[in-house]
Coordinates of C-alpha atoms (C1' of nucleotides) in Angstrom, one line a residue:
Chain A
M1 CA -12.5 18.3 12.4
F2 CA -9.7 17.0 14.9
L3 CA -7.6 14.1 12.9
T4 CA -6.2 14.8 9.8
P5 CA -6.0 11.3 8.7
S6 CA -2.3 10.4 6.3
F7 CA -1.9 7.9 4.4
L8 CA 1.5 5.9 1.9
N9 CA 0.9 7.8 -0.9
S10 CA 2.8 6.4 -3.3
L11 CA 4.3 8.9 -5.8
T12 CA 6.4 10.3 -2.4
G13 CA 6.6 6.3 -0.6
K14 CA 5.9 8.1 2.2
N15 CA 2.7 7.9 5.2
E16 CA 1.6 11.3 5.0
P17 CA -1.1 13.4 6.0
I18 CA -3.1 14.5 3.1
K19 CA -3.0 18.1 2.7
T20 CA -6.3 19.0 0.6
L21 CA -6.4 22.3 -1.3
E22 CA -8.8 23.6 0.5
P23 CA -9.4 23.3 4.4
G24 CA -11.8 21.4 5.3
K25 CA -12.6 19.6 2.0
V26 CA -11.2 16.8 0.1
S27 CA -11.5 15.8 -3.7
M28 CA -11.1 12.3 -5.1
Y29 CA -11.0 11.2 -8.3
V30 CA -11.2 6.8 -8.5
C31 CA -10.8 4.6 -11.2
G32 CA -14.2 3.3 -11.8
V33 CA -14.5 0.2 -13.9
T34 CA -14.7 0.1 -17.9
V35 CA -17.9 -1.5 -19.2
Y36 CA -17.4 -4.8 -21.2
D37 CA -17.9 -7.6 -18.3
D38 CA -19.3 -8.2 -15.1
C39 CA -17.4 -6.9 -12.3
H40 CA -15.3 -9.3 -10.3
L41 CA -14.2 -9.6 -6.8
G42 CA -11.0 -7.6 -7.8
H43 CA -13.2 -4.6 -8.0
A44 CA -15.3 -5.5 -5.1
R45 CA -11.9 -4.5 -2.6
S46 CA -11.2 -1.4 -4.3
Q47 CA -14.5 -0.1 -4.2
I48 CA -14.6 -1.2 -1.2
V49 CA -11.7 0.0 -0.1
F50 CA -12.0 3.7 -1.6
D51 CA -15.7 3.5 0.0
T52 CA -13.9 3.0 3.3
V53 CA -11.7 6.1 2.3
N54 CA -14.2 7.8 1.7
R55 CA -17.5 6.8 5.2
M56 CA -14.1 7.8 7.2
L57 CA -13.2 11.2 5.5
L58 CA -16.9 11.7 6.0
T59 CA -16.6 10.9 9.4
L60 CA -14.0 12.7 10.2
G61 CA -15.7 15.8 8.7
Y62 CA -14.9 16.9 6.3
Q63 CA -16.8 17.2 2.7
V64 CA -16.6 15.2 0.5
R65 CA -16.4 15.7 -4.0
Y66 CA -15.7 12.1 -4.7
V67 CA -15.6 11.5 -8.8
R68 CA -15.6 7.6 -10.0
N69 CA -15.8 7.8 -13.7
I70 CA -17.1 4.9 -16.0
T71 CA -15.1 4.3 -19.1
D72 CA -17.9 3.8 -22.0
I73 CA -15.7 3.5 -24.6
D74 CA -12.6 1.4 -25.7
D75 CA -10.6 -1.0 -27.4
K76 CA -11.8 -4.1 -25.3
I77 CA -16.3 -2.7 -24.7
I78 CA -15.4 -2.1 -29.2
K79 CA -14.3 -6.3 -29.7
K80 CA -16.8 -7.5 -26.9
A81 CA -19.8 -6.2 -29.5
H82 CA -18.0 -7.8 -32.2
D83 CA -17.9 -10.3 -31.1
S84 CA -21.3 -11.1 -29.5
N85 CA -22.9 -9.0 -32.3
R86 CA -24.5 -6.5 -30.1
T87 CA -24.3 -2.3 -30.3
I88 CA -22.0 -0.6 -28.3
G89 CA -24.7 0.6 -26.7
E90 CA -25.8 -2.3 -25.5
I91 CA -22.9 -3.4 -24.1
T92 CA -22.3 -1.2 -22.0
S93 CA -25.7 -0.4 -20.7
T94 CA -26.2 -4.0 -19.9
Y95 CA -22.5 -3.6 -17.4
I96 CA -23.5 0.2 -16.8
D97 CA -26.0 -1.1 -15.0
S98 CA -24.1 -4.6 -13.6
F99 CA -22.0 -2.7 -12.2
H100 CA -24.4 -0.4 -9.9
S101 CA -26.0 -3.6 -8.7
D102 CA -22.9 -4.8 -7.8
M103 CA -21.7 -2.1 -6.2
N104 CA -25.5 -1.4 -4.3
R105 CA -25.5 -5.6 -3.2
L106 CA -22.2 -4.4 -1.5
K107 CA -23.8 -1.5 -0.3
I108 CA -21.3 1.1 -1.8
L109 CA -21.7 4.5 -1.2
P110 CA -22.6 7.0 -4.6
P111 CA -20.7 9.1 -5.0
S112 CA -20.4 12.3 -5.5
V113 CA -20.5 12.4 -9.4
E114 CA -20.1 9.1 -11.7
P115 CA -19.0 11.1 -15.2
R116 CA -19.4 8.9 -18.8
A117 CA -16.1 9.1 -20.9
T118 CA -18.7 9.5 -23.8
L119 CA -20.2 12.7 -22.8
Y120 CA -16.2 14.4 -22.4
L121 CA -14.8 14.0 -26.0
D122 CA -15.2 17.2 -26.2
H123 CA -12.3 17.2 -22.7
M124 CA -10.9 15.0 -24.6
I125 CA -10.4 16.5 -27.7
E126 CA -9.5 20.3 -26.0
L127 CA -7.0 18.4 -24.5
I128 CA -5.2 16.7 -26.8
Q129 CA -4.8 19.8 -28.7
T130 CA -3.4 21.5 -26.1
L131 CA -1.4 19.0 -25.6
I132 CA -0.1 19.4 -29.6
D133 CA 0.3 22.8 -28.9
K134 CA 2.4 22.8 -26.8
G135 CA 4.6 20.0 -28.3
H136 CA 4.2 17.7 -25.7
A137 CA 2.4 15.0 -28.7
Y138 CA 2.2 15.1 -32.5
I139 CA 0.2 13.4 -34.8
K140 CA 1.4 9.9 -37.0
D141 CA -0.6 8.6 -39.4
G142 CA -4.7 10.3 -38.3
S143 CA -3.5 8.7 -34.2
V144 CA -1.7 11.1 -32.0
Y145 CA 0.4 9.7 -29.5
F146 CA 2.2 11.5 -26.1
R147 CA 6.1 12.3 -26.5
V148 CA 7.2 10.5 -22.9
R149 CA 11.2 12.4 -23.3
S150 CA 8.9 15.7 -23.0
Y151 CA 7.7 15.6 -20.1
S152 CA 10.8 15.2 -17.2
A153 CA 8.6 13.2 -14.4
Y154 CA 8.3 10.6 -16.7
G155 CA 8.7 7.6 -14.7
E156 CA 8.1 9.1 -11.2
L157 CA 5.1 7.4 -10.1
S158 CA 5.5 4.2 -10.5
H159 CA 9.3 4.6 -9.5
Q160 CA 10.4 3.4 -13.1
Q161 CA 13.4 4.6 -15.2
I162 CA 12.4 5.3 -18.0
A163 CA 15.2 3.8 -19.6
E164 CA 14.9 1.2 -18.3
L165 CA 10.8 1.0 -19.4
R166 CA 12.5 1.6 -22.7
S167 CA 15.0 -1.5 -22.9
G168 CA 11.9 -3.7 -21.7
A169 CA 9.2 -1.8 -23.7
R170 CA 7.8 -4.3 -26.8
V171 CA 9.4 -2.6 -30.0
E172 CA 6.1 -2.0 -31.9
S173 CA 7.5 -1.1 -34.7
D174 CA 4.6 -0.5 -36.7
E175 CA 2.9 2.2 -35.2
G176 CA 5.3 4.1 -36.2
K177 CA 5.6 6.4 -32.6
E178 CA 8.6 8.0 -31.8
D179 CA 9.5 6.4 -28.5
P180 CA 8.1 2.8 -28.0
L181 CA 7.2 4.2 -25.2
D182 CA 4.5 6.5 -26.3
F183 CA 1.4 6.3 -26.2
A184 CA -1.5 8.1 -27.9
L185 CA -3.9 10.0 -26.7
W186 CA -6.3 9.3 -30.3
K187 CA -5.9 6.8 -32.4
A188 CA -7.1 6.8 -36.1
V189 CA -10.6 5.8 -37.0
K190 CA -10.9 2.3 -38.9
E191 CA -13.2 0.5 -40.4
G192 CA -16.5 -0.9 -38.2
E193 CA -15.2 1.0 -35.2
P194 CA -16.6 4.2 -33.9
S195 CA -15.2 7.2 -33.9
Y196 CA -15.3 11.2 -33.5
D197 CA -14.8 14.3 -35.4
A198 CA -11.8 15.7 -33.9
P199 CA -9.4 18.8 -35.4
F200 CA -6.5 15.9 -35.9
G201 CA -8.5 13.5 -38.0
A202 CA -11.5 10.8 -37.5
G203 CA -11.0 8.9 -34.1
R204 CA -11.4 7.3 -31.2
P205 CA -10.1 7.9 -27.9
G206 CA -7.4 5.9 -26.5
W207 CA -6.9 4.8 -22.7
H208 CA -6.0 7.0 -20.1
I209 CA -7.1 10.1 -21.7
E210 CA -10.5 9.9 -20.0
C211 CA -9.6 10.4 -17.0
S212 CA -7.5 13.1 -16.7
A213 CA -10.4 14.7 -19.0
M214 CA -12.9 13.6 -16.5
S215 CA -10.6 14.5 -13.7
L216 CA -9.4 17.9 -14.4
H217 CA -13.8 19.0 -15.1
E218 CA -14.8 17.7 -12.3
L219 CA -12.4 18.7 -9.6
G220 CA -10.1 21.6 -11.2
E221 CA -6.2 21.5 -12.6
S222 CA -5.1 19.9 -8.9
F223 CA -6.8 18.0 -6.7
D224 CA -6.6 15.8 -3.3
I225 CA -6.3 12.1 -4.0
H226 CA -6.8 9.7 -6.9
G227 CA -6.8 5.9 -6.5
G228 CA -7.0 2.6 -8.1
G229 CA -6.1 -0.5 -7.9
L230 CA -2.0 -1.0 -7.8
D231 CA -2.1 -2.6 -11.2
L232 CA -3.9 1.2 -12.6
L233 CA 0.3 2.5 -11.2
F234 CA 1.7 1.5 -14.7
P235 CA 0.7 3.2 -17.2
H236 CA -2.2 4.4 -16.6
H237 CA -2.2 5.9 -13.3
E238 CA 1.4 7.3 -14.3
N239 CA 0.6 8.0 -18.0
E240 CA -2.5 9.8 -17.0
R241 CA -0.2 12.0 -14.6
A242 CA 2.3 12.7 -17.3
Q243 CA -0.7 13.7 -20.0
S244 CA -2.6 16.5 -17.2
E245 CA 0.3 17.7 -16.9
A246 CA 2.5 18.2 -19.3
A247 CA -1.2 19.6 -20.5
T248 CA -1.9 22.6 -17.4
G249 CA 1.4 23.1 -16.1
K250 CA 0.3 22.5 -12.7
T251 CA 1.0 19.4 -10.1
F252 CA -2.4 16.7 -10.8
V253 CA -3.0 15.5 -7.5
T254 CA -1.0 15.1 -4.1
T255 CA -1.8 11.8 -3.3
W256 CA -2.2 8.5 -4.8
I257 CA -3.5 5.9 -3.3
H258 CA -4.0 2.2 -4.5
N259 CA -5.2 -0.6 -3.6
G260 CA -3.2 -4.7 -3.3
F261 CA -4.1 -7.2 -5.5
V262 CA -7.0 -10.0 -4.2
T263 CA -5.9 -13.6 -5.0
I264 CA -7.8 -17.2 -4.4
N265 CA -6.1 -19.7 -2.4
D266 CA -2.5 -18.2 -3.6
A267 CA -2.7 -17.1 -7.1
K268 CA -3.4 -14.5 -8.4
M269 CA -7.4 -14.0 -10.0
A270 CA -8.1 -13.3 -13.5
K271 CA -10.0 -13.9 -16.3
S272 CA -6.9 -16.0 -18.6
L273 CA -6.4 -18.1 -15.1
G274 CA -9.9 -18.8 -15.5
N275 CA -10.6 -18.6 -12.0
S276 CA -12.4 -15.0 -11.0
F277 CA -14.9 -14.4 -9.2
R278 CA -17.9 -12.3 -10.2
I279 CA -19.6 -9.8 -7.2
A280 CA -23.0 -11.4 -9.2
S281 CA -22.6 -14.9 -9.3
F282 CA -19.9 -14.7 -5.2
F283 CA -23.4 -13.5 -3.8
E284 CA -26.1 -15.5 -6.2
T285 CA -24.2 -19.1 -5.6
S286 CA -22.3 -18.8 -2.5
P287 CA -20.0 -21.9 -2.1
F288 CA -20.4 -21.7 1.3
K289 CA -23.7 -23.3 2.8
D290 CA -25.2 -19.0 3.7
P291 CA -25.7 -16.3 1.1
V292 CA -22.6 -14.6 0.8
T293 CA -23.6 -11.1 2.5
A294 CA -22.1 -7.0 1.7
E295 CA -21.5 -7.7 5.7
W296 CA -19.1 -10.1 5.9
L297 CA -17.6 -9.2 2.3
R298 CA -16.6 -5.5 3.5
I299 CA -15.6 -7.5 7.1
F300 CA -13.5 -10.1 4.5
F301 CA -12.2 -6.8 3.0
L302 CA -11.1 -4.9 5.7
S303 CA -9.2 -7.2 7.8
T304 CA -6.5 -7.3 5.4
H305 CA -4.5 -3.6 5.0
Y306 CA -5.6 -2.1 1.8
R307 CA -2.4 -2.7 0.4
S308 CA -1.9 -5.9 1.3
P309 CA -2.8 -9.2 -1.0
V310 CA -5.7 -10.3 0.5
D311 CA -6.2 -14.0 -0.3
I312 CA -9.5 -15.9 -1.0
S313 CA -10.5 -19.6 0.2
E314 CA -12.7 -20.8 2.1
E315 CA -11.4 -20.6 5.4
S316 CA -10.6 -17.1 4.8
L317 CA -14.4 -15.9 4.7
G318 CA -14.9 -17.9 7.3
H319 CA -13.1 -16.7 9.7
A320 CA -14.2 -13.4 8.6
K321 CA -17.9 -14.9 9.2
A322 CA -17.4 -15.5 13.3
S323 CA -15.7 -12.8 13.7
L324 CA -17.8 -11.1 12.4
D325 CA -20.9 -13.2 13.5
S326 CA -19.2 -12.3 17.7
L327 CA -20.0 -9.1 17.5
H328 CA -23.5 -8.8 16.7
E329 CA -24.0 -11.0 19.1
F330 CA -22.1 -8.9 21.1
Q331 CA -24.4 -5.4 19.6
I332 CA -27.4 -7.2 20.9
R333 CA -26.1 -7.8 25.1
L334 CA -24.6 -4.1 24.7
E335 CA -28.5 -2.6 22.8
K336 CA -30.1 -4.3 25.1
V337 CA -28.0 -3.7 28.5
A338 CA -27.6 0.3 27.4
K339 CA -31.8 0.4 26.0
S340 CA -32.8 -0.8 29.5
R341 CA -30.5 1.7 31.0
G342 CA -31.4 5.5 29.0
I343 CA -27.9 4.9 27.6
V344 CA -27.0 7.9 24.7
P345 CA -23.9 7.1 22.6
G346 CA -21.4 8.7 23.5
P347 CA -19.1 11.2 21.7
L348 CA -17.8 10.7 18.7
F349 CA -13.8 11.2 18.9
S350 CA -13.3 10.5 22.4
G351 CA -13.0 6.3 23.6
P352 CA -12.7 3.9 21.8
S353 CA -14.7 5.1 18.6
G354 CA -11.9 7.9 18.9
R355 CA -9.6 5.3 19.0
F356 CA -11.1 3.6 15.6
L357 CA -10.6 6.6 14.2
K358 CA -6.9 7.8 15.4
A359 CA -7.0 4.3 14.5
L360 CA -7.7 5.0 10.7
S361 CA -6.3 7.7 10.2
N362 CA -2.7 5.9 10.1
D363 CA -3.1 4.9 6.7
M364 CA -5.8 3.6 6.7
D365 CA -5.2 0.6 9.4
T366 CA -8.7 -1.1 9.0
A367 CA -6.7 -4.2 11.0
V368 CA -5.7 -2.5 13.7
A369 CA -9.3 -1.0 14.2
L370 CA -11.5 -4.0 14.1
R371 CA -8.8 -4.9 17.4
I372 CA -9.7 -1.6 18.9
L373 CA -14.4 -3.2 17.7
H374 CA -13.2 -6.9 19.6
E375 CA -11.1 -5.5 22.6
T376 CA -14.4 -3.5 22.8
K377 CA -16.7 -6.6 23.0
T378 CA -14.4 -8.4 24.6
S379 CA -13.4 -5.9 27.8
L380 CA -17.7 -5.3 27.8
N381 CA -18.7 -9.0 27.3
P382 CA -18.6 -9.9 30.6
M383 CA -19.8 -7.3 32.2
L384 CA -23.4 -6.9 30.4
D385 CA -23.7 -10.6 31.5
A386 CA -26.7 -10.4 34.7
G387 CA -25.3 -8.9 37.0
G388 CA -22.4 -7.2 35.7
D389 CA -22.7 -3.6 35.9
P390 CA -20.4 -2.1 33.0
S391 CA -20.5 2.1 33.3
E392 CA -22.6 4.7 31.5
S393 CA -19.3 5.5 30.3
D394 CA -18.3 2.5 29.2
L395 CA -21.0 1.4 27.7
S396 CA -21.8 5.0 26.1
G397 CA -18.0 5.0 24.5
A398 CA -19.5 1.1 23.4
L399 CA -22.6 2.4 21.8
R400 CA -20.8 5.0 19.8
L401 CA -18.4 3.1 18.5
L402 CA -20.6 1.4 17.1
L403 CA -21.9 3.7 15.6
T404 CA -18.9 4.5 14.0
V405 CA -18.1 1.5 13.0
R406 CA -21.7 0.8 11.0
E407 CA -20.4 4.3 9.0
I408 CA -17.5 3.8 8.1
F409 CA -17.1 -0.2 7.8
G410 CA -20.8 -0.4 6.2
I411 CA -21.1 -3.4 8.9
L412 CA -23.6 -4.2 12.5
E413 CA -26.6 -2.3 10.2
V414 CA -28.4 -5.4 9.4
P415 CA -30.6 -5.0 13.1
S416 CA -28.4 -7.8 14.9
E417 CA -31.3 -9.5 15.3
E418 CA -32.2 -10.7 12.4
W419 CA -28.4 -11.1 11.5
V420 CA -27.6 -13.4 14.5
F421 CA -31.5 -15.4 14.3
G422 CA -31.9 -15.7 10.8
K423 CA -34.1 -13.0 9.0
G424 CA -32.7 -9.9 7.2
E425 CA -29.9 -10.3 4.8
K426 CA -28.9 -13.8 5.7
G427 CA -32.3 -14.3 3.6
S428 CA -33.9 -17.5 4.2
S429 CA -33.9 -19.9 1.2
N430 CA -32.6 -23.0 0.4
M431 CA -33.2 -23.8 4.5
A432 CA -35.2 -27.2 4.6
L433 CA -37.3 -26.1 7.5
S434 CA -39.8 -22.6 7.8
V435 CA -39.3 -20.3 10.4
A436 CA -42.3 -21.1 11.5
E437 CA -42.2 -25.6 11.7
A438 CA -38.5 -24.7 13.3
E439 CA -40.8 -22.9 16.5
A440 CA -43.4 -25.6 16.5
M441 CA -39.8 -28.0 17.0
I442 CA -38.6 -25.5 18.7
R443 CA -42.6 -25.9 21.6
K444 CA -42.4 -30.1 21.1
R445 CA -38.7 -29.9 22.7
E446 CA -39.5 -28.0 25.4
E447 CA -42.6 -29.8 26.8
A448 CA -40.1 -33.2 26.3
R449 CA -37.7 -30.5 28.0
A450 CA -39.9 -30.2 30.8
A451 CA -41.5 -33.6 31.0
K452 CA -37.7 -34.0 31.2
N453 CA -38.2 -36.9 28.1
F454 CA -34.1 -35.2 27.5
Q455 CA -33.4 -38.1 24.4
K456 CA -36.5 -36.8 22.6
A457 CA -35.5 -32.9 23.6
D458 CA -31.7 -33.8 22.3
E459 CA -33.3 -35.7 19.3
I460 CA -35.6 -32.4 17.7
R461 CA -32.6 -30.5 18.6
D462 CA -30.1 -32.7 16.3
R463 CA -32.9 -32.4 13.4
L464 CA -33.7 -29.0 13.9
R465 CA -29.6 -28.8 13.5
Q466 CA -29.8 -30.3 10.7
A467 CA -31.7 -28.3 8.8
G468 CA -29.5 -25.3 9.9
Y469 CA -30.6 -24.0 13.0
E470 CA -29.4 -23.9 15.6
L471 CA -30.9 -24.1 19.5
M472 CA -29.6 -21.1 22.1
D473 CA -30.9 -21.7 25.5
N474 CA -33.2 -18.4 26.8
P475 CA -33.4 -18.5 30.8
G476 CA -36.1 -16.1 30.3
G477 CA -38.0 -17.7 27.7
L478 CA -37.9 -19.6 24.4
P479 CA -35.2 -20.5 23.6
R480 CA -33.8 -18.8 20.4
I481 CA -32.6 -20.1 16.6
R482 CA -29.7 -19.5 15.1
R483 CA -29.1 -20.1 11.2
I484 CA -25.6 -21.9 10.8
Chain B
rG1 C1' 17.0 -7.7 -16.3
rG2 C1' 14.9 -3.3 -14.3
rC3 C1' 11.5 -1.6 -10.7
rG4 C1' 8.1 -2.3 -6.6
rG5 C1' 6.2 -5.8 -2.0
rC6 C1' 6.1 -9.3 0.8
rG7 C1' 8.0 -14.0 5.0
rU8 C1' 5.2 -12.9 12.5
rA9 C1' 2.4 -19.2 16.7
rG10 C1' -1.7 -24.6 13.6
rC11 C1' -4.4 -20.3 10.1
rC12 C1' -5.1 -15.6 8.8
rA13 C1' -3.5 -10.5 10.8
rA14 C1' -0.6 -6.0 13.0
rG15 C1' 3.0 -4.0 14.9
rU16 C1' 6.6 2.7 11.8
rG17 C1' 13.7 1.8 17.8
rG18 C1' 11.7 0.8 24.0
rU19 C1' 10.5 -5.3 24.8
rA20 C1' 5.3 -9.9 21.1
rA21 C1' -2.9 -6.6 19.2
rG22 C1' -6.7 -8.4 17.6
rG23 C1' -9.4 -12.2 14.6
rC24 C1' -10.2 -18.2 13.7
rA25 C1' -9.0 -22.9 15.6
rA26 C1' -7.7 -26.0 19.8
rG27 C1' -6.8 -28.0 24.8
rG28 C1' -9.1 -27.2 30.2
rG29 C1' -12.8 -24.8 33.2
rU30 C1' -17.6 -22.3 34.8
rC31 C1' -22.6 -22.8 33.4
rU32 C1' -26.2 -25.8 31.7
rG33 C1' -30.4 -31.8 32.1
rC34 C1' -26.8 -32.2 28.2
rA35 C1' -25.3 -28.8 24.4
rA36 C1' -25.8 -23.6 21.8
rA37 C1' -23.3 -18.3 23.6
rA38 C1' -21.1 -16.1 26.9
rC39 C1' -16.9 -15.9 30.8
rC40 C1' -11.9 -17.7 32.9
rU41 C1' -7.8 -20.1 31.4
rU42 C1' -3.6 -22.2 28.4
rU43 C1' -1.3 -22.0 23.0
rA44 C1' 5.0 -17.7 19.9
rU45 C1' 12.7 -16.5 25.4
rA46 C1' 10.2 -15.6 19.2
rC47 C1' 10.0 -12.6 14.1
rG48 C1' 12.9 -16.5 6.9
rG49 C1' 18.5 -16.9 7.5
rC50 C1' 23.6 -14.6 8.4
rA51 C1' 25.9 -9.9 9.9
rG52 C1' 26.6 -4.7 11.2
rU53 C1' 24.5 0.3 13.7
rU54 C1' 22.0 1.2 18.8
rC55 C1' 22.2 1.0 25.7
rG56 C1' 18.1 -1.1 23.3
rA57 C1' 15.5 -3.8 16.4
rA58 C1' 10.2 -7.6 14.3
rC59 C1' 11.4 -2.1 13.0
rC60 C1' 17.3 0.4 10.8
rU61 C1' 21.9 -1.0 6.9
rG62 C1' 24.3 -4.7 4.4
rC63 C1' 24.0 -9.4 2.1
rC64 C1' 21.5 -14.2 1.2
rC65 C1' 17.3 -17.3 1.0
rG66 C1' 12.1 -18.4 -0.2
rC67 C1' 7.0 -15.9 -2.4
rC68 C1' 4.4 -12.4 -5.5
rG69 C1' 3.5 -7.8 -7.5
rC70 C1' 4.4 -5.8 -12.1
rC71 C1' 7.5 -3.4 -16.7
rU72 C1' 1.5 -6.3 -22.3
rC73 C1' -5.2 -5.2 -20.9
rC74 C1' -6.0 -5.1 -15.7
rA75 C1' -9.7 -3.2 -9.6

RNA sequence: GGCGGCGUAGCCAAGUGGUAAGGCAAGGGUCUGCAAAACCUUUAUACGGCAGUUCGAACCUGCCCGCCGCCUCCA
């Protein structure tokens, strides 16, 4: 590989080239979901961001071991089961299916492994026992708590001072912890709740410990990258790091990466605010006249740097769509010319593809990467017009760029002819006219045009436009129809 | 109160000390019977404000203003 990517490491606050434990290999753990509800657009962004990291590393030539967990034991799951009179198993299997369906819709590449918390209870118990043995945890009324002050680096990751956290911490007198900051590794069994046997008493795992158990087991005591949403930085990742390093005595993770939030019309998206969009419903009942697609959502999220907040609005999504449409139009033009001249894609690491990868290697600067795509489009489009004469290296460079973009961004994969002219991923539901009907009308319009009856021709075109089809006159034959 | 982030054209958004990318929208033009698409062209003496460092700052430092997030479950 010719490029070493760098990332803004939350731990150090600096943009650093990744230092992998093994040359050419990357081990990465990303927090997946707790399966108590359908995923919303915040999950979509996070998964698209880390899918893009994964895809970039693969394209750069790294061998990636990508672990994305599923947390299937948790207070919220128990509550949901109780409230809806279903078993925990029913709840978790429902939402695991829903999660997978969403990931497929978003064209997220599957991780190398997808561990489920309930299958790692032995590892959690073992880890907790180690922490007790080493004096980093204590038992209180059947629960086990992590002793935060026994781990001197606590607060380092989220850049919090223990003293400040302590003053801000809510006093939870009823829990009887030594320190308000101490957090539960194991919660003592309660009536009507699931529990598991452990040497320190029956109960169930606290939040955080499952991720340590799964990551340490799947990736080893130290690994390269740990990612997730910014909201996980504290306390989840801080606690995860503390308990892992306290147990192993080794550096847990080298590079921590966190993505920013999704807001809707400038308000934080939260279930409590009633403004969270489920991924599934966003796809199914699009707020637009066009169905939402994976490519559309991906380019939308990738238009903003992964750490910046991104606001979803009809306008911002519309911009992304227009940008993607123009890229598909370019792809049609480029591939036509390249095919007729027998041009093949150029090398990965030079030309626009090389510049694209270089931009991504700098803390995943997807906005600059997208600029390179558009600049390539803008510089080549004039030459792709009839009479133009683009050079072979321009064409092969652009072809390679498109391949690289498809691989890493997961856009421009739907054949552009289908994208632009109304089939494929865009679907043809809720259209007033079928494609066949529209084509019949186009032929009538052509007859009218041939007879110089432009009034009638324009009338037909207006009717088609109202039905959602736009005509693009084609010098060589029948006009083509484009979904608008 | 503590910690962190952000503030760049009508909107979105890059920029990590060397003289403001890109997208969307808008105006003008080429092409077209007219459109659409494509192409050409126009649109920030300017980067929240005030100081400072520097030959030089949107980028560094300080202060101020405004917005947001985290500190409690959360991608």
